mmCIF file of C-alpha atoms in Angstrom:
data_model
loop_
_atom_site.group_PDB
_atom_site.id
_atom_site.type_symbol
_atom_site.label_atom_id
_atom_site.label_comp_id
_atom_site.label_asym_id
_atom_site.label_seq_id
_atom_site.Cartn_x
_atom_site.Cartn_y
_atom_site.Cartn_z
ATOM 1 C CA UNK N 1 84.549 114.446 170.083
ATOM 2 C CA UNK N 2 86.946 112.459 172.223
ATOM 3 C CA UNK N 3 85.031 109.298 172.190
ATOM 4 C CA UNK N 4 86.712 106.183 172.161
ATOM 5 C CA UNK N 5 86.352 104.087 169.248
ATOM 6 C CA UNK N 6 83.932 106.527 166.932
ATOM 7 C CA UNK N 7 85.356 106.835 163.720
ATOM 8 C CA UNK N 8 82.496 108.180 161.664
ATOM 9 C CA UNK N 9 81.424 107.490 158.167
ATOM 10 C CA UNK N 10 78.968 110.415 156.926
ATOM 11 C CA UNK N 11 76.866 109.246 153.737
ATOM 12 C CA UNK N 12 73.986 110.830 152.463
ATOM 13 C CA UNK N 13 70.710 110.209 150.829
ATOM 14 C CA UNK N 14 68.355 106.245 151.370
ATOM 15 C CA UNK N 15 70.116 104.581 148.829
ATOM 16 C CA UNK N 16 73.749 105.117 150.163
ATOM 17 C CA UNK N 17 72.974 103.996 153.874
ATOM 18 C CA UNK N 18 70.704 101.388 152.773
ATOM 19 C CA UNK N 19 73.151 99.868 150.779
ATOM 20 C CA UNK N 20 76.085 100.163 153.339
ATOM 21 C CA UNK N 21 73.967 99.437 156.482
ATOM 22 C CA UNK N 22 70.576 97.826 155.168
ATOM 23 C CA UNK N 23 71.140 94.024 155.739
ATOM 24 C CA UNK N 24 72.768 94.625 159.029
ATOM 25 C CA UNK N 25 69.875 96.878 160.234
ATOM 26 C CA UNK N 26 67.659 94.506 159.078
ATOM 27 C CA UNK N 27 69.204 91.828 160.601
ATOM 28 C CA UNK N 28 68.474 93.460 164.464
ATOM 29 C CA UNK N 29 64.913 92.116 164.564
ATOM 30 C CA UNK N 30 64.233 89.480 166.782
ATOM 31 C CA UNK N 31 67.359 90.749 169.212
ATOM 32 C CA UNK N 32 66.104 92.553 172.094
ATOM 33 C CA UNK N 33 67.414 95.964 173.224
ATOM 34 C CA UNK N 34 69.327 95.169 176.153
ATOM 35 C CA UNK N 35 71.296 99.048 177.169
ATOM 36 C CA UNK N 36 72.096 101.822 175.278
ATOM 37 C CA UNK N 37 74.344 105.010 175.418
ATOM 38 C CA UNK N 38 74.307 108.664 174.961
ATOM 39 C CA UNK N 39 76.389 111.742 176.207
ATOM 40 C CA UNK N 40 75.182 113.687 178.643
ATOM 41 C CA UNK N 41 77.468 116.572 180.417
ATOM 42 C CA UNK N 42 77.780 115.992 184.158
ATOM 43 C CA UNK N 43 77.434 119.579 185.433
ATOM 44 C CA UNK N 44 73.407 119.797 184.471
ATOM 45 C CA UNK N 45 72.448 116.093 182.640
ATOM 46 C CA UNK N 46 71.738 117.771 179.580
ATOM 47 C CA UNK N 47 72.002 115.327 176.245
ATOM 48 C CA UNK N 48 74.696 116.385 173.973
ATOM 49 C CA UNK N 49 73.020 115.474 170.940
ATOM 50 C CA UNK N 50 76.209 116.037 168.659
ATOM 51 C CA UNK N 51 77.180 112.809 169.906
ATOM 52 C CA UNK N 52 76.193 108.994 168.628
ATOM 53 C CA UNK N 53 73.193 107.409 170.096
ATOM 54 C CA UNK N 54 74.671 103.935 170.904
ATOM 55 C CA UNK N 55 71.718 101.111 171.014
ATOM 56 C CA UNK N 56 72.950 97.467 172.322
ATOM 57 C CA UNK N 57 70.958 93.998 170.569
ATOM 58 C CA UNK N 58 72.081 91.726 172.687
ATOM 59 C CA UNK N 59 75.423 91.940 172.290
ATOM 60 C CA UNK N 60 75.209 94.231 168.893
ATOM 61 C CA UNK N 61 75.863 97.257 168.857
ATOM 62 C CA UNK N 62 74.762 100.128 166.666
ATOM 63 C CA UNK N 63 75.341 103.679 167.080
ATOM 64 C CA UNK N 64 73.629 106.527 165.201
ATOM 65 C CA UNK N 65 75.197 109.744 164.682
ATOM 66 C CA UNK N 66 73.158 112.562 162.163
ATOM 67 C CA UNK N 67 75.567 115.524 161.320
ATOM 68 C CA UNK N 68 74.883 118.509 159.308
ATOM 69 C CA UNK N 69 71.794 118.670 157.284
ATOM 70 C CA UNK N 70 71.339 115.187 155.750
ATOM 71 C CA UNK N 71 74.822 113.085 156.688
ATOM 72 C CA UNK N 72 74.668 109.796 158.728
ATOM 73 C CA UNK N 73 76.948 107.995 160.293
ATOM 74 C CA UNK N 74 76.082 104.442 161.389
ATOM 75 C CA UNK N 75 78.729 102.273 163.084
ATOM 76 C CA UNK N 76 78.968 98.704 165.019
ATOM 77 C CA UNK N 77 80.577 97.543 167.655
ATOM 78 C CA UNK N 78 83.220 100.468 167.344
ATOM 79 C CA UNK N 79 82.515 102.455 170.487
ATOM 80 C CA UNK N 80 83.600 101.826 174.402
ATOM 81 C CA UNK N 81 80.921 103.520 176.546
ATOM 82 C CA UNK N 82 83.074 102.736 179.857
ATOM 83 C CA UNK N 83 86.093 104.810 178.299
ATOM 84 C CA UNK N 84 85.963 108.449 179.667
ATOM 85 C CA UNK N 85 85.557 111.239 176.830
ATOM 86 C CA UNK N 86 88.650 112.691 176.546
ATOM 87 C CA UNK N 87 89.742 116.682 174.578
ATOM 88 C CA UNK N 88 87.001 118.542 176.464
ATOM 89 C CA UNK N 89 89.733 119.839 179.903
ATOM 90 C CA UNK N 90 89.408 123.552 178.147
ATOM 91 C CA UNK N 91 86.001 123.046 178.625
ATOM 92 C CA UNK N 92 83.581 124.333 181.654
ATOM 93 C CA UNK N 93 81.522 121.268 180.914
ATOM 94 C CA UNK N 94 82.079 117.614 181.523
ATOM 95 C CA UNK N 95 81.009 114.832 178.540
ATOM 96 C CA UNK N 96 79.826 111.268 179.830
ATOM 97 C CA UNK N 97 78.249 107.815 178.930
ATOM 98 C CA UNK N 98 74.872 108.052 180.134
ATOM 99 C CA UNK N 99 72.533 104.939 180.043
ATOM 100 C CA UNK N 100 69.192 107.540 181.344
ATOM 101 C CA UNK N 101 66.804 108.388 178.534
ATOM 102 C CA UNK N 102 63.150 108.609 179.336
ATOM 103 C CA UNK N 103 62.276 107.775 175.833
ATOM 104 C CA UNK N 104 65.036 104.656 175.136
ATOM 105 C CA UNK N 105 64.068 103.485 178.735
ATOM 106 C CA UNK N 106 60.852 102.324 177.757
ATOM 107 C CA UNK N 107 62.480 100.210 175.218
ATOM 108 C CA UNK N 108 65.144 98.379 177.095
ATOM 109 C CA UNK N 109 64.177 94.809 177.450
ATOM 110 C CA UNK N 110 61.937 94.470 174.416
ATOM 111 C CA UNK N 111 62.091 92.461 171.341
ATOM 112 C CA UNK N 112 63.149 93.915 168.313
ATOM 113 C CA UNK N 113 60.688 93.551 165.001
ATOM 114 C CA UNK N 114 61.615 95.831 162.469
ATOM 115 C CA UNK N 115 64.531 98.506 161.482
ATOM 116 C CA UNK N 116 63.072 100.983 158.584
ATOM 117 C CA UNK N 117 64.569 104.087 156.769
ATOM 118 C CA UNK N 118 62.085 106.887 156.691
ATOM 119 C CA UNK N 119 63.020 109.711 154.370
ATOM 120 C CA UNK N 120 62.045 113.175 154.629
ATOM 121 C CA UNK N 121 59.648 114.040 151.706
ATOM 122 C CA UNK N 122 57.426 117.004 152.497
ATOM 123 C CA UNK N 123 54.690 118.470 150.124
ATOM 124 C CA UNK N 124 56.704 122.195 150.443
ATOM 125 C CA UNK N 125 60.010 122.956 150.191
ATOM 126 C CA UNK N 126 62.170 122.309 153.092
ATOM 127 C CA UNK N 127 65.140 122.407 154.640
ATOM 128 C CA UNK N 128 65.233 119.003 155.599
ATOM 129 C CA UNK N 129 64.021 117.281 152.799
ATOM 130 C CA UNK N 130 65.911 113.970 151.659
ATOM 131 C CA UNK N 131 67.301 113.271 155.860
ATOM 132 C CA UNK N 132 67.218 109.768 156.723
ATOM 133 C CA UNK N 133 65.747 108.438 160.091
ATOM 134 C CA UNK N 134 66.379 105.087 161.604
ATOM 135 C CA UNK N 135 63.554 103.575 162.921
ATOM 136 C CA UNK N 136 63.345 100.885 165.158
ATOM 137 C CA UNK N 137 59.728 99.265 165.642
ATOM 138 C CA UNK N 138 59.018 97.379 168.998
ATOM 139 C CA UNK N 139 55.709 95.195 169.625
ATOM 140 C CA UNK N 140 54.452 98.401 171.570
ATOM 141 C CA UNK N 141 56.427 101.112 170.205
ATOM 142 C CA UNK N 142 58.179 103.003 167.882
ATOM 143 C CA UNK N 143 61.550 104.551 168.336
ATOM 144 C CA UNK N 144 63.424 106.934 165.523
ATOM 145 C CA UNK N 145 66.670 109.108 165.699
ATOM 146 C CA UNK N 146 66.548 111.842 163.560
ATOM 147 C CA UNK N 147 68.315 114.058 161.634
ATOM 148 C CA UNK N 148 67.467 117.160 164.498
ATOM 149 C CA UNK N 149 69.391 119.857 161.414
ATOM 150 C CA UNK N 150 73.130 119.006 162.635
ATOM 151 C CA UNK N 151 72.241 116.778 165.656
ATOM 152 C CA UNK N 152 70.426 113.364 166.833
ATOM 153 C CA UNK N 153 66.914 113.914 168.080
ATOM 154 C CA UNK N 154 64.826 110.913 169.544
ATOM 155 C CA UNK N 155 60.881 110.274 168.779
ATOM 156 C CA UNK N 156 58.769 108.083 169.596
ATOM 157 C CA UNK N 157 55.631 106.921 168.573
ATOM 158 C CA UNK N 158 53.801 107.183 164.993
ATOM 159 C CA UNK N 159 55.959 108.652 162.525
ATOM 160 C CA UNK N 160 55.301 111.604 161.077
ATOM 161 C CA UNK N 161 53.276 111.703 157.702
ATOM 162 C CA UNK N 162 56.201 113.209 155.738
ATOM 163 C CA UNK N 163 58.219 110.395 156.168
ATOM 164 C CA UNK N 164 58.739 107.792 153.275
ATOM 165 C CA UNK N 165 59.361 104.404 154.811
ATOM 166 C CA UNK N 166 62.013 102.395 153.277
ATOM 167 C CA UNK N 167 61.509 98.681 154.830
ATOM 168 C CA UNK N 168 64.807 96.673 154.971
ATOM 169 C CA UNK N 169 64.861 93.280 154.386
ATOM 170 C CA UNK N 170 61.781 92.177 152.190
#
């Protein structure tokens, strides 16, 4: 992708991020969310969603990447957001650091109280069953990235029913 300093590490399935990532996600709350990072191309501001959504906790940086159907990738501290993106001059479109999000906006300058797994677990059979969601629970809001089949998608507010929450930490 041309970012500098993302050197992914895909895993699969609650039990494999939790144990890589769990005390370290847990360990967020009580930081507040002081900036965060995606990529957005320059010619028309759209979000290029194949790229890590970078979150900042004072100081602490995480940064969310879903690929494929059910792989995550969650790194720290690995990625510069001032470096330019480099491998895309073939391109028509221009990849850069954006710090404009509507939805991670409203969470900038909040205090941190939970990080949760949520796994996919609906009644029927689907696609997406078994993709792991970080969510990140503020005093007055809820924020997940999700597994959007082979990209990031944001939510916000109550999750949906289908999820199984995995708390971290207790």
């Amino acid at each position: 992708m041309g970012i500098s300093g993302f050197e992914s590490s895909f895993l699969i399935g609650v039990d494999a991020i939790r144990q890589a990532h769990g005390a370290r996600l847990a360990a967020l709350a009580g930081r507040r969310l002081t900036g965060f990072a995606l990529v957005r191309f320059a010619e028309d501001g759209d979000w290029f969603a194949d790229c890590p959504v970078v979150l900042d906790f004072d100081g602490i940086q995480v940064e969310v990447c879903h690929w494929k159907l059910d792989e995550l990738s969650i790194g720290w501290d690995s990625i510069d957001t001032t470096a330019t993106i480099t491998g895309w001059e073939s391109s028509e479109l221009t990849p850069r650091w954006s710090h404009s999000d509507e939805h991670l906006e409203l969470c900038v300058g909040h205090e941190l109280r939970e990080v949760t797994l949520l796994e996919w677990q609906p009644a029927d059979c689907d696609l997406a069953a078994g993709t792991v969601a970080v969510e990140f629970t503020f005093a007055s809001s809820c924020l997940r990235i999700v597994n959007g089949l082979d990209e990031n998608s944001i939510e916000v507010g109550a999750a949906h029913p289908n999820y199984v929450r995995h708390r971290l930490g207790h």
